[in-house]
Coordinates of C-alpha atoms and ligand atoms in Angstrom, one line a residue:
M23 CA 17.1 16.0 12.6
P24 CA 15.8 14.5 9.3
F25 CA 17.5 11.3 8.1
Q26 CA 20.7 11.8 6.1
L27 CA 22.9 9.2 4.5
S28 CA 26.5 10.2 4.4
S29 CA 27.9 10.5 0.9
A30 CA 30.4 7.7 1.6
L31 CA 27.5 5.3 2.0
H32 CA 26.0 6.2 -1.4
T33 CA 28.1 3.6 -3.0
Q34 CA 27.5 0.9 -0.4
P35 CA 25.8 -2.1 -2.0
T36 CA 22.1 -2.2 -1.3
P37 CA 20.0 -3.2 0.5
F38 CA 21.6 -2.6 3.9
Y39 CA 20.6 -1.8 7.5
H40 CA 21.9 1.5 8.7
Y41 CA 22.2 2.0 12.5
D42 CA 22.7 5.3 14.1
L43 CA 24.5 4.5 17.3
A44 CA 24.5 8.2 18.4
L45 CA 20.7 8.1 18.4
L46 CA 20.8 4.8 20.3
D47 CA 23.0 6.4 22.9
R48 CA 20.7 9.4 23.3
T49 CA 17.7 7.1 23.6
L50 CA 19.5 5.1 26.3
T51 CA 20.4 8.2 28.2
A52 CA 16.8 9.5 28.1
L53 CA 15.6 6.0 29.2
Q54 CA 17.9 5.8 32.2
Q55 CA 17.2 9.4 33.2
A56 CA 13.6 8.4 33.5
A57 CA 14.1 5.0 35.0
K58 CA 16.9 5.4 37.5
P59 CA 15.5 8.2 39.8
R60 CA 12.3 6.1 40.1
N61 CA 14.3 3.0 40.9
F62 CA 13.2 0.9 37.9
Q63 CA 15.5 -1.7 36.4
V64 CA 15.4 -2.0 32.7
H65 CA 16.1 -5.3 30.8
Y66 CA 16.5 -5.0 27.0
A67 CA 14.3 -7.4 25.1
L68 CA 16.9 -9.0 22.8
K69 CA 14.4 -10.3 20.3
A70 CA 14.0 -6.7 18.9
N71 CA 17.6 -6.6 17.7
V72 CA 20.6 -8.9 18.5
N73 CA 23.5 -7.2 16.7
L74 CA 26.6 -7.1 18.9
P75 CA 27.5 -3.4 18.5
I76 CA 24.0 -2.5 19.6
L77 CA 24.0 -5.0 22.5
E78 CA 27.3 -3.7 23.8
R79 CA 26.0 -0.1 23.9
I80 CA 22.9 -1.3 25.8
K81 CA 24.9 -3.3 28.2
N82 CA 27.4 -0.5 28.8
Q83 CA 24.4 1.7 29.9
G84 CA 23.7 -0.7 32.6
L85 CA 20.7 -2.5 31.2
G86 CA 20.0 -6.2 31.8
A87 CA 18.8 -8.7 29.1
D88 CA 15.4 -10.2 28.5
C89 CA 15.7 -13.4 26.3
V90 CA 13.0 -15.6 24.7
S91 CA 15.3 -18.4 23.4
G92 CA 18.4 -20.3 24.3
G93 CA 20.1 -18.6 21.4
E94 CA 19.3 -15.2 22.8
V95 CA 20.6 -16.3 26.3
Q96 CA 23.8 -17.3 24.6
R97 CA 24.0 -14.1 22.6
A98 CA 23.4 -12.0 25.8
L99 CA 26.3 -13.8 27.5
E100 CA 28.5 -13.3 24.4
A101 CA 27.7 -9.6 24.5
G102 CA 28.9 -9.5 28.1
F103 CA 25.7 -9.2 30.0
A104 CA 26.2 -10.7 33.5
P105 CA 24.2 -13.9 34.1
G106 CA 22.7 -12.2 37.1
H107 CA 21.2 -9.6 34.7
I108 CA 19.6 -12.1 32.3
V109 CA 16.0 -13.3 32.4
F110 CA 14.5 -16.0 30.2
A111 CA 10.8 -15.8 29.1
G112 CA 8.8 -17.8 26.6
V113 CA 5.8 -20.0 26.4
G114 CA 7.7 -23.0 25.0
K115 CA 11.2 -23.4 26.4
S116 CA 12.9 -26.6 25.3
D117 CA 14.8 -28.8 27.7
A118 CA 18.1 -27.9 26.0
E119 CA 17.3 -24.2 26.3
I120 CA 16.4 -24.5 30.0
N121 CA 19.6 -26.5 30.7
L122 CA 21.7 -23.9 29.0
A123 CA 20.2 -21.1 31.0
L124 CA 20.5 -23.1 34.3
A125 CA 24.1 -23.9 33.6
A126 CA 24.8 -20.2 33.1
D127 CA 23.0 -19.5 36.4
I128 CA 20.8 -16.7 34.9
W129 CA 18.9 -14.5 37.3
C130 CA 15.3 -15.6 36.6
F131 CA 13.0 -17.8 34.5
N132 CA 9.7 -16.3 33.6
A133 CA 7.5 -19.4 33.7
E134 CA 4.0 -19.7 32.2
S135 CA 2.5 -23.1 33.2
T136 CA 2.5 -25.9 35.8
A137 CA 3.8 -28.2 33.0
E138 CA 6.8 -25.9 32.5
L139 CA 7.4 -25.7 36.3
A140 CA 7.6 -29.5 36.6
V141 CA 10.2 -29.7 33.8
L142 CA 12.2 -26.7 35.2
D143 CA 12.2 -28.3 38.7
A144 CA 13.4 -31.6 37.4
L145 CA 16.2 -30.1 35.2
A146 CA 17.3 -27.8 38.0
G147 CA 17.4 -30.8 40.4
A148 CA 19.5 -32.8 37.9
Q149 CA 22.0 -29.9 37.8
G150 CA 22.0 -29.5 41.6
R151 CA 20.7 -26.0 41.3
T152 CA 17.8 -23.9 42.5
A153 CA 16.0 -22.0 39.7
R154 CA 14.6 -18.6 40.5
V155 CA 11.1 -18.2 38.9
A156 CA 8.8 -15.3 38.2
L157 CA 5.3 -16.4 37.2
R158 CA 4.0 -14.8 34.1
V159 CA 0.4 -13.9 34.6
N160 CA -2.1 -13.2 31.9
P161 CA -3.7 -10.0 33.4
N162 CA -6.5 -9.9 30.8
V163 CA -5.8 -6.3 30.0
D164 CA -6.3 -5.0 26.4
A165 CA -3.3 -3.3 25.1
Y166 CA -5.2 -1.6 22.2
T167 CA -2.6 -2.5 19.7
H168 CA -2.4 -4.8 16.6
P169 CA -4.1 -8.2 17.4
H170 CA -0.9 -10.1 16.3
I171 CA 1.1 -8.3 19.0
T172 CA -1.5 -8.4 21.8
T173 CA -0.4 -10.9 24.4
G174 CA -2.3 -10.1 27.6
L175 CA -5.8 -11.1 26.8
A176 CA -7.5 -14.2 28.2
A177 CA -7.7 -15.6 24.6
N178 CA -3.9 -15.3 24.1
K179 CA -1.6 -18.3 24.6
F180 CA 0.7 -16.4 27.0
G181 CA 0.8 -16.5 30.8
I182 CA -1.2 -18.0 33.7
S183 CA -4.8 -17.0 34.0
L184 CA -5.8 -15.0 37.0
T185 CA -8.1 -17.8 38.3
D186 CA -5.3 -20.4 38.0
L187 CA -2.6 -18.4 39.8
P188 CA -3.2 -19.4 43.4
A189 CA -3.1 -23.1 42.5
V190 CA 0.1 -22.5 40.4
V191 CA 1.7 -20.6 43.3
A192 CA 0.9 -23.5 45.7
Y193 CA 2.2 -26.0 43.2
L194 CA 5.5 -24.1 42.8
G195 CA 5.8 -24.1 46.6
S196 CA 5.8 -27.9 46.5
L197 CA 8.7 -28.1 44.1
P198 CA 12.1 -28.4 45.9
N199 CA 14.3 -26.9 43.2
L200 CA 12.4 -23.7 42.5
E201 CA 12.2 -20.4 44.3
L202 CA 9.4 -17.9 43.6
V203 CA 10.9 -14.4 43.3
G204 CA 8.1 -12.5 41.6
L205 CA 5.4 -11.9 39.1
H206 CA 5.7 -11.1 35.5
A207 CA 3.3 -9.7 32.9
H208 CA 3.8 -8.6 29.3
I209 CA 0.6 -7.4 27.6
G210 CA 1.7 -6.6 24.1
S211 CA 3.8 -4.4 21.9
Q212 CA 3.7 -1.0 20.2
I213 CA 1.4 0.4 22.9
T214 CA 0.8 4.1 22.5
N215 CA -2.1 4.5 24.9
L216 CA -0.3 4.8 28.2
S217 CA -3.4 4.4 30.3
V218 CA -3.1 0.7 29.5
F219 CA -0.1 0.5 31.9
A220 CA -2.2 2.0 34.7
K221 CA -4.7 -0.8 34.2
L222 CA -1.9 -3.3 34.2
S223 CA -0.6 -1.8 37.4
E224 CA -4.0 -2.0 39.1
R225 CA -4.4 -5.7 38.1
L226 CA -0.9 -6.5 39.5
N227 CA -1.8 -4.7 42.7
E228 CA -4.9 -6.9 43.2
L229 CA -2.8 -10.0 42.5
Q230 CA -0.1 -8.9 44.9
T231 CA -2.6 -8.3 47.7
A232 CA -4.1 -11.8 47.2
L233 CA -0.7 -13.4 47.2
T234 CA 0.4 -11.5 50.3
D235 CA -2.7 -12.5 52.1
Q236 CA -1.7 -16.1 51.3
G237 CA 1.7 -15.4 52.9
H238 CA 3.8 -15.1 49.8
H239 CA 6.5 -12.4 49.6
L240 CA 7.4 -11.2 46.2
P241 CA 10.8 -9.3 46.1
H242 CA 10.4 -8.6 42.3
L243 CA 7.7 -7.3 39.9
N244 CA 8.3 -7.4 36.2
V245 CA 5.8 -5.4 34.2
G246 CA 7.1 -6.4 30.8
G247 CA 7.7 -4.1 27.8
G248 CA 5.6 -2.8 25.0
L249 CA 6.1 0.9 24.9
G250 CA 5.5 2.1 21.3
V251 CA 7.3 4.4 19.0
S252 CA 6.1 6.9 16.4
Y253 CA 6.4 5.2 13.0
E254 CA 4.7 8.2 11.4
H255 CA 7.1 10.8 12.8
P256 CA 10.5 9.3 13.2
D257 CA 12.3 12.6 13.1
E258 CA 10.0 14.7 15.3
Q259 CA 9.6 11.9 17.8
A260 CA 12.9 10.1 17.7
I261 CA 13.0 9.4 21.4
P262 CA 9.9 7.7 23.0
D263 CA 8.1 9.2 26.0
F264 CA 10.0 7.4 28.7
E265 CA 8.9 9.9 31.3
G266 CA 5.3 9.3 30.6
Y267 CA 5.8 5.6 30.6
F268 CA 7.6 5.3 34.0
S269 CA 5.4 7.9 35.7
M270 CA 2.4 5.7 34.9
F271 CA 3.8 2.8 36.9
E272 CA 5.2 5.2 39.5
K273 CA 1.7 6.5 40.0
H274 CA -0.4 3.3 39.8
L275 CA 1.8 0.4 40.8
V276 CA 1.9 -0.3 44.6
R277 CA 5.4 -1.3 45.6
R278 CA 6.0 -3.2 48.8
P279 CA 9.0 -2.0 50.9
G280 CA 12.3 -3.1 49.2
Q281 CA 10.5 -4.5 46.2
Q282 CA 12.3 -4.1 42.8
V283 CA 10.4 -3.3 39.7
H284 CA 11.7 -4.4 36.3
V285 CA 10.6 -3.4 32.8
E286 CA 11.6 -5.2 29.6
L287 CA 11.7 -2.8 26.6
G288 CA 12.7 -3.7 23.1
R289 CA 11.2 -1.7 20.4
A290 CA 11.3 1.7 22.2
I291 CA 15.1 1.4 22.6
V292 CA 16.2 0.4 19.1
A293 CA 13.4 1.0 16.6
Q294 CA 14.3 4.6 15.6
A295 CA 18.0 3.9 15.3
G296 CA 17.6 1.6 12.3
T297 CA 16.9 2.5 8.7
L298 CA 16.7 0.1 5.7
I299 CA 18.5 1.6 2.7
S300 CA 17.5 0.3 -0.6
R301 CA 17.7 1.2 -4.3
V302 CA 14.9 1.5 -6.9
L303 CA 15.4 -1.3 -9.4
Y304 CA 12.5 -0.4 -11.7
V305 CA 9.5 2.0 -11.9
K306 CA 6.7 0.1 -13.6
Q307 CA 3.4 1.6 -14.7
S308 CA 0.5 -0.7 -14.9
Q309 CA -3.1 0.2 -15.9
Q310 CA -4.0 1.6 -12.5
T311 CA -0.9 1.8 -10.5
Q312 CA 2.7 3.0 -10.6
F313 CA 5.0 0.6 -8.8
A314 CA 8.4 1.5 -7.4
I315 CA 10.2 -1.8 -7.2
L316 CA 13.0 -1.9 -4.6
D317 CA 16.0 -4.2 -4.2
A318 CA 14.8 -4.7 -0.6
G319 CA 11.8 -6.9 0.1
M320 CA 10.0 -8.8 2.8
T321 CA 13.1 -10.9 3.2
E322 CA 14.8 -7.9 4.7
L323 CA 11.8 -6.3 6.4
M324 CA 8.8 -8.6 7.1
R325 CA 6.7 -6.3 9.3
P326 CA 4.5 -4.8 6.5
A327 CA 3.8 -8.2 5.1
L328 CA 3.3 -9.8 8.5
Y329 CA 1.3 -7.1 10.3
G330 CA 0.4 -4.5 7.7
S331 CA 2.7 -2.2 9.6
Y332 CA 3.4 1.4 8.6
H333 CA 7.0 2.6 7.9
H334 CA 7.8 6.0 6.8
I335 CA 9.4 5.9 3.3
Q336 CA 11.6 8.5 1.8
N337 CA 13.3 9.0 -1.6
L338 CA 16.8 10.2 -0.7
T339 CA 17.8 11.0 -4.2
S340 CA 15.0 12.8 -6.1
T341 CA 13.6 16.3 -5.4
G342 CA 11.1 16.1 -8.3
P343 CA 7.3 16.7 -8.1
E344 CA 5.4 14.2 -6.0
Q345 CA 3.6 11.2 -7.4
L346 CA 1.9 8.2 -6.0
Y347 CA 3.7 4.8 -5.9
D348 CA 3.0 1.4 -4.6
V349 CA 6.4 0.6 -3.0
V350 CA 7.1 -3.1 -3.4
G351 CA 10.0 -5.6 -3.1
P352 CA 11.3 -8.1 -5.6
I353 CA 10.1 -11.3 -3.8
C354 CA 7.6 -13.6 -5.5
E355 CA 4.7 -12.9 -3.1
S356 CA 2.0 -10.3 -3.5
S357 CA 2.3 -9.5 0.2
D358 CA 5.9 -8.3 -0.6
T359 CA 4.6 -4.7 -0.5
F360 CA 6.0 -2.1 1.8
R361 CA 3.0 0.3 1.3
K362 CA 0.5 1.3 -1.3
G363 CA -0.2 4.8 -2.4
V364 CA 3.0 6.4 -1.1
Q365 CA 3.7 10.0 -2.1
L366 CA 7.3 10.3 -3.3
P367 CA 9.1 12.8 -5.4
Q368 CA 9.3 11.5 -9.0
T369 CA 11.2 8.3 -8.7
Q370 CA 13.6 6.6 -11.1
R371 CA 15.8 3.5 -11.4
G372 CA 18.9 4.0 -9.1
D373 CA 17.3 6.3 -6.6
L374 CA 18.1 5.6 -3.0
V375 CA 15.1 4.9 -0.7
A376 CA 15.1 4.9 3.1
I377 CA 12.5 2.9 5.1
R378 CA 12.5 4.3 8.5
S379 CA 12.1 3.0 12.1
V380 CA 13.3 -0.5 11.4
G381 CA 15.8 -1.0 14.2
A382 CA 13.3 -3.3 16.1
Y383 CA 11.9 -6.5 14.6
G384 CA 13.5 -5.7 11.3
E385 CA 16.8 -7.4 10.7
V386 CA 16.1 -10.1 13.3
M387 CA 13.1 -11.3 11.2
S388 CA 15.0 -11.4 7.9
S389 CA 15.0 -14.6 5.9
G390 CA 16.8 -16.3 3.1
Y391 CA 13.6 -16.9 1.1
N392 CA 14.2 -16.9 -2.7
L393 CA 17.8 -17.6 -1.7
R394 CA 18.4 -14.0 -0.9
E395 CA 21.7 -13.0 0.7
K396 CA 21.6 -11.4 4.1
A397 CA 21.7 -7.6 4.0
A398 CA 24.8 -6.0 5.6
A399 CA 24.6 -3.9 8.7
V400 CA 26.4 -0.5 8.7
Y401 CA 26.9 1.5 11.9
V402 CA 27.3 5.3 12.0
G403 CA 27.7 7.8 14.9
Q404 CA 30.1 5.7 16.9
Ligands
PLP12 C1 8.7 -9.1 23.1 C2 8.8 -9.0 24.6 C3 9.2 -7.8 25.2 C4 9.5 -6.6 24.5 O1 8.5 -6.0 23.8 P1 8.6 -4.5 23.1 O2 7.3 -4.3 22.6 O3 9.6 -4.7 22.1 O4 9.0 -3.6 24.2 C5 9.2 -7.9 26.6 N1 8.9 -9.0 27.3 C6 8.5 -10.1 26.7 C7 8.2 -11.3 27.5 C8 8.5 -10.2 25.3 O5 8.1 -11.3 24.7

């Protein structure tokens, strides 16, 4: 269904984030229909969107929580996720964050270095606890996505390199307050070439074989997240190809008897449910270019400025003949441009504009730069 804004919301002050909870529910249903029969556990990556009404729906569908900061662990607990369904990842966890997660007795820490293991062991010991740990490996698999959201290449800062892994596993075994429960990998985001997940599976199979040969039993495998969405066709492809995604792992990942497999999806779950609604402040004609200047900018949606990312843009008001516009925000930065050369029906001051597929990594990255007020969040379809 094409995006529609209910007439009641035409007078809502702009800009605002518009979340379609009915679409979120349909997405979660499709996700669980693909995951559950194959016995995959899904953790939602909170960093994509941390709004409580969204988290509550996700929790109610039986997903766990994947956090990358102490604040996210706290938010997951506030939203009602059971501590036993929370994992904590991140290349630079502070002592305070680790202590908070230990005290909450979360299910698992995804650790990335011997230096981190030493700190985790000491802090767990001081609390009289044992911390469960999955080691994040850097599988050196190219995700074929934007360089800024590629995380599984040897050159990236994330994970433990394949050659270092045996030594790190041995070191972990020497630490009294840690328990190795599995391996973790996350190779990037907005992955649309699913064969990448077959490669990841094969790499994990090799690692598992090597570790089993050394006598290590791994009850859990966490293959990370990264499934992409269609930014070009948010209406036609509102729900990602979860079947294709899980069947890749089903086909290629070798599971040991009783082994649990976890995935951590963020974007694929929430991206299409969010739309940024904005109003045209001015249309400005320069020598070469016609600008549509919106009341939303990079302070509300940073992805285009940060990654040059594409979002579908629609004028919800006008039905005039199409023209070309550079669609920009009001912020004092030239990178505050949503997209250049956008075909829109003839656009005027006051027209409502929808920027699509912003439910993930949209509102969470908003800032107060230029002393901008935070945009409201509006929920429909509940
Ligand atoms: C960001 C992140 C995810 C989620 O990535 P998506 O592309 O949103 O699915 C999963 N795991 C880890 C460790 C992450 O950092």
